[in-house]
Amino acid sequence: MKQICILIPAYNEQEALPYLYERLKRIADQLTNYSFSFLFVNDGSTDGTLAIIHNLQRQDRRVCFVNLSRNYGKEIAMVAGFDHASGDAAILLDADLQDPPELIAQMLEYWEEGYEDVYAKRTSRKGETWFKKWSSKKYYEVLQKISTINIPKDTGDFRLLDRKCVEALKEMRESQRYTKGLFSFVGFKKKEILFERDARIAGSTKWNYAKLFQLAIDGITSFSVAPLRLAALAGSAILVICVLMLVFFFIESVFLGRTPTGAAGIITVILFLGGIQLVSIGLLGEYIGRIFMETKNRPLYFVESQTESFAYQDKSRRIG
């Protein structure tokens, strides 16, 4: 039988895990043509998440886990999952059950037809504020316009990845990650599935607006240099305006005998130019900072403990 690894990053999800396991177990028991494993990546949870995973492992030999040494964030937790996942395909799924695992059967059907990246696209987003929905829509519109690759909007991390996709993603070792963009970057034959996203089954979201903003910055700077070009264009436009103003003042002074006045106007122009310079320096700093982090070449994560019998190609350094 073909082996399917269901990969679940989890951070403080003790309330949702029992519901998630029951639904995954029901689906795996129905799809008898496949051999399933449930790989939980505990991303440094501070609640009872790891204890629940241990209990599930005692009940079901298909359950395995990787326990990271601290909270690295979901992007790094997914890398750890890819490094430790085995099987012919991996299915990436959040623990909060906003993405219905019942779509796994349909994903497998498309996979059997030859698609190598089957991703779920949201048609609605229950349980989210209007501002989050609006800002997400606008962000994807901007990202699609400035990115060098096509990143589908309204898609999350819920998807089936063929083994060749997983191996390709494992080669991407940058520390400043935007995995949604990497899915598009590696290519391969893709297929979308439309679905209505549910509200979180239990607990609270770990994504506040500060983290979402950071993720948005990572997405833009990882796959586009458009902000730098925009800063250069803005500087060029301001330079042209300043030259025209100087020509105007020269003509006014020489031919019309008028002396330019207006201290408030001069101060406004100076402040405007200073603001543009600071924004440009900030954009440069954002990219240079990412270069600095990548040159350190540190391991992306450390593993504190894991299922001993689970085979994987080690991309981390084990401690403890």
Short mmCIF file of C-alpha atoms in Angstrom, two decimals:
data_model
loop_
_atom_site.label_atom_id
_atom_site.label_comp_id
_atom_site.label_asym_id
_atom_site.label_seq_id
_atom_site.Cartn_x
_atom_site.Cartn_y
_atom_site.Cartn_z
CA MET A 1 0.00 0.00 0.00
CA LYS A 2 1.07 3.57 -0.59
CA GLN A 3 2.16 5.35 2.56
CA ILE A 4 0.67 8.73 3.43
CA CYS A 5 2.10 10.92 6.20
CA ILE A 6 -0.29 13.46 7.69
CA LEU A 7 1.87 16.27 9.04
CA ILE A 8 0.42 18.41 11.85
CA PRO A 9 2.38 21.34 13.36
CA ALA A 10 1.00 22.04 16.84
CA TYR A 11 1.58 24.84 19.31
CA ASN A 12 -0.57 24.90 22.47
CA GLU A 13 -3.36 22.85 20.88
CA GLN A 14 -4.30 20.60 23.79
CA GLU A 15 -7.99 21.41 23.40
CA ALA A 16 -8.16 20.70 19.67
CA LEU A 17 -5.99 17.59 19.38
CA PRO A 18 -8.55 15.04 20.64
CA TYR A 19 -11.12 16.26 18.09
CA LEU A 20 -8.50 16.27 15.34
CA TYR A 21 -7.35 12.73 16.10
CA GLU A 22 -10.86 11.31 16.09
CA ARG A 23 -11.58 12.74 12.65
CA LEU A 24 -8.23 11.66 11.25
CA LYS A 25 -8.68 8.16 12.67
CA ARG A 26 -12.13 7.87 11.09
CA ILE A 27 -10.79 8.96 7.70
CA ALA A 28 -7.75 6.67 7.86
CA ASP A 29 -9.92 3.69 8.82
CA GLN A 30 -12.18 4.35 5.83
CA LEU A 31 -9.37 4.71 3.29
CA THR A 32 -8.10 1.16 3.62
CA ASN A 33 -6.09 1.30 0.39
CA TYR A 34 -3.50 3.51 2.06
CA SER A 35 -1.20 3.19 5.04
CA PHE A 36 -1.37 6.33 7.16
CA SER A 37 0.91 7.84 9.77
CA PHE A 38 0.10 10.92 11.88
CA LEU A 39 3.21 13.02 12.45
CA PHE A 40 2.76 15.72 15.10
CA VAL A 41 5.42 18.45 15.33
CA ASN A 42 5.21 19.95 18.80
CA ASP A 43 6.52 23.48 18.38
CA GLY A 44 7.59 24.10 21.97
CA SER A 45 4.09 24.02 23.46
CA THR A 46 3.74 25.17 27.07
CA ASP A 47 0.42 23.43 27.76
CA GLY A 48 -0.47 19.73 27.69
CA THR A 49 -0.05 19.28 23.94
CA LEU A 50 2.94 16.94 24.20
CA ALA A 51 1.28 14.83 26.91
CA ILE A 52 -1.79 14.38 24.71
CA ILE A 53 0.40 13.34 21.79
CA HIS A 54 2.08 10.74 24.05
CA ASN A 55 -1.34 9.39 25.03
CA LEU A 56 -2.41 9.18 21.39
CA GLN A 57 0.79 7.34 20.54
CA ARG A 58 0.06 4.72 23.20
CA GLN A 59 -3.40 4.21 21.69
CA ASP A 60 -2.42 4.17 18.02
CA ARG A 61 0.90 2.99 16.58
CA ARG A 62 0.33 5.27 13.56
CA VAL A 63 0.93 8.33 15.76
CA CYS A 64 4.49 9.66 15.84
CA PHE A 65 5.95 12.97 16.90
CA VAL A 66 8.86 15.38 16.77
CA ASN A 67 9.27 17.58 19.84
CA LEU A 68 11.21 20.78 19.11
CA SER A 69 13.41 22.29 21.81
CA ARG A 70 11.45 25.57 21.84
CA ASN A 71 8.84 27.52 19.91
CA TYR A 72 10.35 28.27 16.49
CA GLY A 73 7.13 29.31 14.75
CA LYS A 74 4.95 27.46 12.28
CA GLU A 75 7.21 28.05 9.27
CA ILE A 76 10.14 26.25 10.92
CA ALA A 77 7.85 23.59 12.39
CA MET A 78 6.75 22.72 8.86
CA VAL A 79 10.40 22.34 7.81
CA ALA A 80 10.94 19.95 10.70
CA GLY A 81 7.88 18.01 9.59
CA PHE A 82 9.14 17.73 6.01
CA ASP A 83 12.55 16.55 7.27
CA HIS A 84 10.97 13.79 9.36
CA ALA A 85 8.09 12.76 7.11
CA SER A 86 8.29 9.45 5.29
CA GLY A 87 5.99 7.83 2.75
CA ASP A 88 4.90 8.42 -0.83
CA ALA A 89 3.10 11.68 -0.04
CA ALA A 90 2.63 14.11 2.85
CA ILE A 91 -0.53 16.00 3.77
CA LEU A 92 0.00 19.25 5.67
CA LEU A 93 -2.83 20.05 8.07
CA ASP A 94 -3.36 22.58 10.87
CA ALA A 95 -4.44 21.25 14.27
CA ASP A 96 -7.31 23.72 14.75
CA LEU A 97 -9.64 21.92 12.26
CA GLN A 98 -10.44 25.07 10.33
CA ASP A 99 -9.40 23.05 7.29
CA PRO A 100 -11.65 19.95 7.09
CA PRO A 101 -9.58 16.73 6.98
CA GLU A 102 -12.46 15.07 5.10
CA LEU A 103 -10.96 16.65 1.95
CA ILE A 104 -8.08 14.20 2.22
CA ALA A 105 -10.01 11.58 0.23
CA GLN A 106 -10.50 14.01 -2.66
CA MET A 107 -6.85 15.07 -2.49
CA LEU A 108 -5.77 11.45 -2.82
CA GLU A 109 -8.01 11.00 -5.85
CA TYR A 110 -6.34 13.91 -7.65
CA TRP A 111 -2.93 12.61 -6.56
CA GLU A 112 -3.70 9.25 -8.13
CA GLU A 113 -4.58 11.11 -11.35
CA GLY A 114 -1.05 12.49 -11.48
CA TYR A 115 -1.22 15.82 -9.63
CA GLU A 116 1.74 16.38 -7.33
CA ASP A 117 0.57 19.37 -5.28
CA VAL A 118 -3.13 19.34 -4.41
CA TYR A 119 -4.00 22.43 -2.36
CA ALA A 120 -7.20 23.65 -0.73
CA LYS A 121 -8.50 27.12 -1.63
CA ARG A 122 -10.89 28.92 0.72
CA THR A 123 -14.18 30.28 -0.60
CA SER A 124 -15.21 31.63 2.83
CA ARG A 125 -13.51 32.29 6.16
CA LYS A 126 -15.75 31.64 9.16
CA GLY A 127 -14.82 32.97 12.58
CA GLU A 128 -12.63 35.80 11.28
CA THR A 129 -13.19 39.55 11.56
CA TRP A 130 -14.04 41.66 8.52
CA PHE A 131 -10.75 43.51 8.86
CA LYS A 132 -8.73 40.29 8.76
CA LYS A 133 -10.63 39.12 5.68
CA TRP A 134 -10.24 42.50 3.95
CA SER A 135 -6.55 42.87 4.79
CA SER A 136 -5.84 39.30 3.66
CA LYS A 137 -7.58 39.93 0.33
CA LYS A 138 -5.65 43.15 -0.30
CA TYR A 139 -2.37 41.58 0.73
CA TYR A 140 -2.70 38.74 -1.76
CA GLU A 141 -3.65 41.21 -4.49
CA VAL A 142 -0.48 43.22 -3.84
CA LEU A 143 1.66 40.08 -3.53
CA GLN A 144 0.44 38.71 -6.85
CA LYS A 145 1.25 41.98 -8.62
CA ILE A 146 4.80 42.38 -7.32
CA SER A 147 5.92 38.77 -6.88
CA THR A 148 8.11 37.06 -9.45
CA ILE A 149 6.04 33.86 -9.12
CA ASN A 150 2.32 33.16 -9.04
CA ILE A 151 1.13 32.69 -5.45
CA PRO A 152 -2.56 31.65 -5.36
CA LYS A 153 -4.69 33.82 -3.08
CA ASP A 154 -6.94 32.44 -0.32
CA THR A 155 -4.81 29.33 0.02
CA GLY A 156 -3.27 28.18 3.26
CA ASP A 157 -0.91 25.34 4.08
CA PHE A 158 -3.52 22.57 3.81
CA ARG A 159 -2.37 20.47 0.87
CA LEU A 160 -1.14 17.11 -0.34
CA LEU A 161 2.47 17.02 -1.52
CA ASP A 162 4.01 14.21 -3.51
CA ARG A 163 7.33 12.87 -2.26
CA LYS A 164 9.20 14.76 -5.00
CA CYS A 165 7.63 18.04 -3.75
CA VAL A 166 8.63 17.26 -0.18
CA GLU A 167 12.20 16.52 -1.25
CA ALA A 168 12.33 19.80 -3.19
CA LEU A 169 11.05 21.78 -0.18
CA LYS A 170 13.66 20.14 2.05
CA GLU A 171 16.33 21.71 -0.12
CA MET A 172 15.07 25.20 0.80
CA ARG A 173 16.95 25.94 4.04
CA GLU A 174 16.55 29.72 4.36
CA SER A 175 15.72 30.92 7.86
CA GLN A 176 13.41 33.76 6.78
CA ARG A 177 10.68 31.58 5.29
CA TYR A 178 7.41 32.09 3.47
CA THR A 179 6.31 28.55 2.72
CA LYS A 180 3.23 29.55 0.73
CA GLY A 181 5.59 31.10 -1.79
CA LEU A 182 7.94 28.12 -1.71
CA PHE A 183 5.07 25.82 -2.70
CA SER A 184 4.75 27.85 -5.89
CA PHE A 185 8.50 28.23 -6.35
CA VAL A 186 9.20 24.47 -6.54
CA GLY A 187 6.56 24.07 -9.25
CA PHE A 188 5.24 20.59 -10.15
CA LYS A 189 1.74 19.72 -11.32
CA LYS A 190 -0.84 21.50 -9.16
CA LYS A 191 -4.58 21.16 -8.55
CA GLU A 192 -6.85 23.27 -6.37
CA ILE A 193 -9.85 22.16 -4.31
CA LEU A 194 -12.46 24.71 -3.21
CA PHE A 195 -13.88 24.55 0.32
CA GLU A 196 -15.54 26.65 3.01
CA ARG A 197 -13.25 27.21 5.93
CA ASP A 198 -14.72 26.46 9.36
CA ALA A 199 -14.17 28.34 12.59
CA ARG A 200 -11.55 27.03 15.00
CA ILE A 201 -12.80 23.90 16.80
CA ALA A 202 -11.29 24.84 20.18
CA GLY A 203 -8.75 27.14 21.79
CA SER A 204 -7.64 30.48 20.40
CA THR A 205 -5.62 31.49 17.36
CA LYS A 206 -1.87 31.91 17.77
CA TRP A 207 -1.71 34.44 14.92
CA ASN A 208 -2.08 37.99 16.20
CA TYR A 209 -1.83 41.00 13.90
CA ALA A 210 1.85 41.53 14.69
CA LYS A 211 2.72 37.98 13.59
CA LEU A 212 0.52 38.29 10.51
CA PHE A 213 2.25 41.55 9.60
CA GLN A 214 5.65 39.90 9.97
CA LEU A 215 4.48 37.00 7.78
CA ALA A 216 3.29 39.50 5.16
CA ILE A 217 6.69 41.26 5.19
CA ASP A 218 8.43 37.87 4.82
CA GLY A 219 6.21 37.04 1.86
CA ILE A 220 6.91 40.29 0.05
CA THR A 221 10.65 40.44 0.70
CA SER A 222 11.21 36.73 -0.02
CA PHE A 223 9.80 36.81 -3.53
CA SER A 224 10.08 40.38 -4.75
CA VAL A 225 12.47 43.35 -4.87
CA ALA A 226 9.59 45.63 -5.89
CA PRO A 227 9.75 47.67 -2.63
CA LEU A 228 13.37 48.61 -3.39
CA ARG A 229 12.44 49.57 -6.92
CA LEU A 230 9.49 51.57 -5.63
CA ALA A 231 11.79 53.49 -3.29
CA ALA A 232 14.16 54.19 -6.20
CA LEU A 233 11.27 55.40 -8.38
CA ALA A 234 9.98 57.62 -5.59
CA GLY A 235 13.44 59.12 -5.14
CA SER A 236 13.74 59.71 -8.88
CA ALA A 237 10.32 61.37 -9.03
CA ILE A 238 11.18 63.67 -6.12
CA LEU A 239 14.50 64.57 -7.78
CA VAL A 240 12.67 65.57 -10.97
CA ILE A 241 10.22 67.68 -8.97
CA CYS A 242 13.06 69.41 -7.13
CA VAL A 243 14.87 70.20 -10.39
CA LEU A 244 11.69 71.67 -11.87
CA MET A 245 11.19 73.77 -8.72
CA LEU A 246 14.76 75.08 -8.97
CA VAL A 247 14.23 75.99 -12.63
CA PHE A 248 10.99 77.73 -11.74
CA PHE A 249 12.61 79.71 -8.91
CA PHE A 250 15.53 80.66 -11.22
CA ILE A 251 13.19 81.96 -13.92
CA GLU A 252 11.07 83.77 -11.36
CA SER A 253 14.12 85.44 -9.80
CA VAL A 254 16.02 86.40 -13.00
CA PHE A 255 13.21 87.35 -15.36
CA LEU A 256 10.44 88.47 -13.01
CA GLY A 257 12.55 89.91 -10.22
CA ARG A 258 10.77 87.99 -7.50
CA THR A 259 12.64 86.47 -4.57
CA PRO A 260 11.31 83.05 -3.46
CA THR A 261 9.86 83.16 0.07
CA GLY A 262 8.04 80.78 2.36
CA ALA A 263 9.93 79.16 5.25
CA ALA A 264 6.99 76.81 5.94
CA GLY A 265 7.13 75.48 2.40
CA ILE A 266 10.87 74.88 2.62
CA ILE A 267 10.49 73.03 5.93
CA THR A 268 7.69 70.90 4.46
CA VAL A 269 9.85 69.94 1.48
CA ILE A 270 12.79 69.07 3.76
CA LEU A 271 10.60 66.90 5.99
CA PHE A 272 9.09 65.20 2.96
CA LEU A 273 12.49 64.38 1.50
CA GLY A 274 13.72 63.21 4.89
CA GLY A 275 10.74 60.89 5.24
CA ILE A 276 11.37 59.38 1.82
CA GLN A 277 15.02 58.81 2.73
CA LEU A 278 14.15 57.11 6.01
CA VAL A 279 11.63 54.82 4.31
CA SER A 280 14.21 53.90 1.66
CA ILE A 281 16.84 53.20 4.32
CA GLY A 282 14.30 51.07 6.20
CA LEU A 283 13.60 49.01 3.08
CA LEU A 284 17.30 48.51 2.50
CA GLY A 285 17.73 47.50 6.14
CA GLU A 286 14.94 44.93 5.80
CA TYR A 287 16.73 43.18 2.95
CA ILE A 288 20.21 43.57 4.42
CA GLY A 289 18.96 42.14 7.71
CA ARG A 290 17.72 39.06 5.90
CA ILE A 291 21.07 38.67 4.17
CA PHE A 292 22.77 38.92 7.57
CA MET A 293 20.54 36.21 9.07
CA GLU A 294 21.13 33.85 6.14
CA THR A 295 24.92 34.25 6.24
CA LYS A 296 25.00 32.85 9.79
CA ASN A 297 23.88 29.48 8.40
CA ARG A 298 22.55 28.30 11.76
CA PRO A 299 20.50 25.08 12.06
CA LEU A 300 16.84 25.88 11.55
CA TYR A 301 15.74 24.00 14.66
CA PHE A 302 16.79 21.57 17.39
CA VAL A 303 14.95 18.39 18.33
CA GLU A 304 14.50 17.64 22.02
CA SER A 305 12.79 14.27 21.57
CA GLN A 306 11.06 12.24 18.91
CA THR A 307 9.58 8.85 18.12
CA GLU A 308 12.65 6.66 18.20
CA SER A 309 11.46 4.19 15.58
CA PHE A 310 10.66 6.91 13.03
CA ALA A 311 13.16 7.02 10.14
CA TYR A 312 14.13 10.34 8.63
CA GLN A 313 16.94 12.16 6.91
CA ASP A 314 18.41 14.36 9.61
CA LYS A 315 18.59 18.07 8.74
CA SER A 316 18.80 19.25 12.36
CA ARG A 317 21.08 18.75 15.35
CA ARG A 318 19.79 16.62 18.21
CA ILE A 319 20.34 17.79 21.79
CA GLY A 320 19.37 16.36 25.17
#
